[in-house]
Short mmCIF file of C-alpha atoms and ligand atoms in Angstrom, two decimals:
data_model
loop_
_atom_site.label_atom_id
_atom_site.label_comp_id
_atom_site.label_asym_id
_atom_site.label_seq_id
_atom_site.Cartn_x
_atom_site.Cartn_y
_atom_site.Cartn_z
CA MET V 85 -27.04 -9.03 -31.06
CA ASN V 86 -23.56 -8.41 -29.85
CA ARG V 87 -22.84 -5.58 -26.94
CA PRO V 88 -22.22 -2.13 -28.68
CA GLN V 89 -18.71 -1.22 -28.93
CA ALA V 90 -18.82 1.36 -26.21
CA ILE V 91 -19.74 -0.39 -23.90
CA GLU V 92 -17.27 -3.28 -24.97
CA ARG V 93 -14.15 -1.00 -24.86
CA MET V 94 -15.43 -0.08 -21.20
CA MET V 95 -16.05 -3.34 -20.03
CA GLN V 96 -12.52 -4.50 -21.08
CA ILE V 97 -10.86 -1.82 -18.52
CA ILE V 98 -13.03 -2.31 -16.10
CA LYS V 99 -12.21 -5.79 -15.34
CA HIS V 100 -8.85 -5.67 -14.76
CA PHE V 101 -10.26 -3.95 -11.67
CA PRO V 102 -9.69 -5.74 -8.49
CA GLY V 103 -11.94 -8.48 -7.54
CA VAL V 104 -13.43 -7.70 -10.86
CA GLY V 105 -13.88 -10.27 -13.11
CA PRO V 106 -16.24 -10.25 -16.69
CA LYS V 107 -19.45 -10.71 -14.97
CA MET V 108 -18.50 -7.49 -12.60
CA ALA V 109 -17.50 -5.38 -15.32
CA GLU V 110 -20.26 -5.65 -17.20
CA ARG V 111 -22.81 -4.33 -14.64
CA ILE V 112 -20.57 -1.79 -13.03
CA SER V 113 -20.52 -0.84 -17.26
CA TYR V 114 -24.16 -0.72 -17.45
CA HIS V 115 -24.88 0.46 -14.01
CA ILE V 116 -22.50 3.90 -15.37
CA LEU V 117 -24.43 4.00 -18.05
CA ARG V 118 -27.44 4.40 -16.21
CA MET V 119 -26.34 6.65 -13.78
CA PRO V 120 -27.48 10.49 -13.68
CA VAL V 121 -25.17 12.31 -16.64
CA GLU V 122 -24.09 14.52 -13.92
CA GLN V 123 -23.16 11.38 -11.82
CA SER V 124 -20.71 9.67 -14.35
CA ASP V 125 -19.22 13.45 -14.98
CA ALA V 126 -18.35 13.76 -12.04
CA LEU V 127 -16.91 9.93 -11.83
CA VAL V 128 -14.59 11.38 -14.83
CA ASP V 129 -13.43 14.25 -13.26
CA ALA V 130 -12.95 12.81 -10.19
CA ILE V 131 -10.71 10.03 -11.39
CA MET V 132 -8.96 13.20 -13.68
CA GLN V 133 -7.78 14.88 -10.68
CA ALA V 134 -6.63 12.05 -8.84
CA ARG V 135 -4.55 11.27 -11.71
CA SER V 136 -3.17 15.12 -11.62
CA THR V 137 -2.86 16.41 -8.38
CA MET V 138 -1.26 12.43 -6.31
CA LYS V 139 1.91 11.41 -6.79
CA TYR V 140 4.77 9.77 -5.25
CA CYS V 141 5.99 10.81 -1.58
CA SER V 142 9.67 10.60 -2.58
CA ILE V 143 10.99 9.38 0.42
CA CYS V 144 8.28 7.41 0.93
CA PHE V 145 6.32 6.46 -1.89
CA ASN V 146 2.71 6.82 0.09
CA LEU V 147 0.44 9.16 -2.73
CA SER V 148 -0.07 12.22 -1.72
CA GLU V 149 -1.20 16.24 -2.80
CA SER V 150 2.89 16.60 -1.75
CA ASP V 151 5.90 15.48 -2.40
CA PRO V 152 6.98 15.22 0.29
CA CYS V 153 3.87 14.13 1.74
CA PRO V 154 2.84 15.12 5.05
CA ILE V 155 4.13 12.41 7.51
CA CYS V 156 7.66 12.84 5.74
CA ALA V 157 7.33 16.45 6.43
CA ASP V 158 6.54 16.22 10.20
CA SER V 159 9.34 17.62 12.65
CA ASP V 160 7.22 15.99 15.79
CA ARG V 161 7.80 12.68 14.58
CA ASP V 162 10.39 9.52 15.62
CA ARG V 163 13.03 9.79 12.84
CA LYS V 164 15.04 7.00 13.83
CA THR V 165 12.04 4.30 12.66
CA ILE V 166 10.39 3.22 9.52
CA CYS V 167 6.57 1.44 9.56
CA VAL V 168 7.28 -1.37 6.04
CA VAL V 169 4.33 -1.41 4.17
CA GLU V 170 3.05 -2.98 1.39
CA THR V 171 0.49 -0.59 -0.25
CA PRO V 172 -0.39 2.97 0.48
CA GLN V 173 -4.12 1.64 1.63
CA ASP V 174 -1.80 0.20 4.39
CA LEU V 175 0.55 3.27 4.92
CA ILE V 176 -3.63 5.04 5.48
CA ALA V 177 -4.28 1.61 8.54
CA VAL V 178 -1.45 1.94 10.29
CA SER V 179 -1.53 5.53 10.65
CA LYS V 180 -4.40 5.85 12.57
CA VAL V 181 -3.10 4.04 15.38
CA LYS V 182 -1.66 7.47 17.82
CA ASP V 183 0.84 5.67 19.35
CA TYR V 184 2.67 4.95 16.58
CA LYS V 185 5.16 8.29 16.39
CA GLY V 186 7.97 7.26 13.45
CA LEU V 187 7.98 7.42 9.68
CA TYR V 188 7.23 4.98 6.64
CA PHE V 189 8.15 2.89 3.72
CA VAL V 190 5.51 1.75 0.99
CA LEU V 191 7.48 -1.35 -0.78
CA GLY V 192 5.19 -1.48 -3.79
CA GLY V 193 4.11 -5.10 -3.08
CA ALA V 194 5.29 -8.19 -2.21
CA LEU V 195 7.66 -10.37 -3.13
CA SER V 196 5.60 -13.45 -4.91
CA PRO V 197 7.82 -16.33 -6.93
CA LEU V 198 3.97 -17.54 -8.23
CA ASP V 199 3.18 -14.32 -9.79
CA ALA V 200 6.88 -13.28 -10.83
CA ILE V 201 7.28 -11.16 -8.38
CA GLY V 202 11.28 -10.66 -6.80
CA PRO V 203 12.62 -8.66 -5.22
CA GLN V 204 13.51 -6.24 -8.05
CA ASP V 205 9.59 -5.84 -8.48
CA LEU V 206 9.53 -3.58 -5.57
CA ARG V 207 11.86 -0.75 -4.40
CA ILE V 208 14.18 -3.22 -1.35
CA ASP V 209 16.96 -0.60 -3.09
CA SER V 210 15.27 2.59 -2.16
CA LEU V 211 15.17 1.19 0.94
CA LEU V 212 17.88 0.04 1.79
CA LYS V 213 19.43 3.35 0.89
CA ARG V 214 17.15 4.83 3.40
CA ILE V 215 18.08 2.93 6.60
CA LYS V 216 21.74 3.32 5.97
CA ASP V 217 21.14 7.95 4.84
CA GLU V 218 19.29 8.29 7.56
CA ALA V 219 21.04 6.32 10.04
CA ILE V 220 17.66 4.37 10.63
CA THR V 221 18.36 2.05 13.99
CA GLU V 222 14.23 0.32 13.31
CA VAL V 223 12.67 -1.61 11.10
CA ILE V 224 8.55 -2.17 11.44
CA LEU V 225 7.76 -4.53 8.90
CA ALA V 226 4.50 -5.31 8.94
CA THR V 227 3.69 -7.09 5.50
CA ASP V 228 0.25 -8.26 5.92
CA THR V 229 -0.03 -11.34 7.58
CA ASP V 230 -0.51 -13.57 4.32
CA ALA V 231 2.49 -16.01 2.72
CA LYS V 232 3.47 -13.07 0.57
CA GLY V 233 3.69 -10.63 3.22
CA GLU V 234 5.77 -13.50 5.74
CA THR V 235 8.12 -14.20 2.73
CA THR V 236 8.46 -10.43 2.08
CA ALA V 237 9.08 -9.72 5.91
CA LEU V 238 11.89 -12.77 6.20
CA TYR V 239 13.45 -11.47 3.17
CA LEU V 240 14.01 -8.16 4.49
CA ALA V 241 14.05 -8.25 7.82
CA GLN V 242 17.92 -10.89 6.69
CA LEU V 243 18.88 -7.69 4.47
CA ILE V 244 17.57 -5.29 7.94
CA LYS V 245 19.96 -7.60 10.31
CA GLU V 246 22.70 -7.68 8.02
CA MET V 247 23.13 -3.33 8.06
CA HIS V 248 22.93 -4.40 11.67
CA VAL V 249 19.93 -2.59 12.24
CA LYS V 250 16.67 -3.86 14.64
CA ALA V 251 14.16 -5.23 12.51
CA THR V 252 10.90 -6.09 14.24
CA ARG V 253 7.43 -8.07 12.75
CA LEU V 254 4.03 -6.61 13.81
CA GLY V 255 2.83 -8.92 17.15
CA TYR V 256 0.06 -10.64 17.50
CA GLY V 257 -3.69 -9.62 16.94
CA LEU V 258 -3.55 -9.71 13.36
CA PRO V 259 -5.77 -12.15 11.83
CA VAL V 260 -2.76 -14.75 10.04
CA GLY V 261 -3.73 -14.66 6.19
CA GLY V 262 -4.89 -10.81 6.69
CA ASP V 263 -4.19 -7.90 4.72
CA ILE V 264 -3.20 -4.86 7.27
CA GLU V 265 -5.32 -2.55 5.01
CA TYR V 266 -8.62 -4.39 6.45
CA ALA V 267 -7.23 -4.18 10.00
CA ASP V 268 -8.46 -2.13 12.51
CA GLU V 269 -7.10 0.76 14.43
CA ILE V 270 -7.01 -1.19 17.42
CA THR V 271 -5.65 -4.38 16.61
CA ILE V 272 -3.09 -2.45 14.73
CA SER V 273 -2.00 -0.80 17.52
CA ARG V 274 -2.18 -3.85 19.76
CA ALA V 275 0.52 -5.67 16.81
CA ILE V 276 2.54 -2.34 16.92
CA ALA V 277 2.95 -2.75 20.59
CA GLY V 278 3.13 -6.47 20.72
CA ARG V 279 6.51 -6.33 17.39
CA LYS V 280 9.27 -8.85 17.95
CA GLU V 281 12.83 -8.56 17.09
CA MET V 282 13.20 -10.68 13.64
ZN1 ZN Y 327 6.38 10.02 2.64
#
């Protein structure tokens, strides 16, 4: 027999989650149906709550409950240094590093010709405008250390240097091909301390 329509509908949505294929989508769908009803209600409620309260900070594009986000609103931070990351999750990882006191910018991904993601698909214009308007003196490129992240860092460094602003790249210590999001605090802290001018 075919799967009931309602389950099929859940699977069609869940299979597009990162790292989830059709088989896993099936497992997750049946798992949700086996949950006690108050748990699945809580899941739906948590999603609705997050969707209605989280917004993008208009300055750094971090996801936050307020705009500007708490980091951009913090007057004790060094307002001349920006750390550029690919995603809000990367920002969370870097923000655990206590010795970094600068600000952030979330690019919204990385350049990827194979996936047809070009400069126009990222927030590059907003970044460059902010560097100019806020007279930023250093931009730390903390994109991932995989090929896409490296390409993106090189591309951005070129544009930033044309503005006569210092562009630096996280130093050694981060695993090559890695995602900043999964790096631990000490590794990121060392990588920031050992950053190199591009
Ligand atoms: Zn912000």
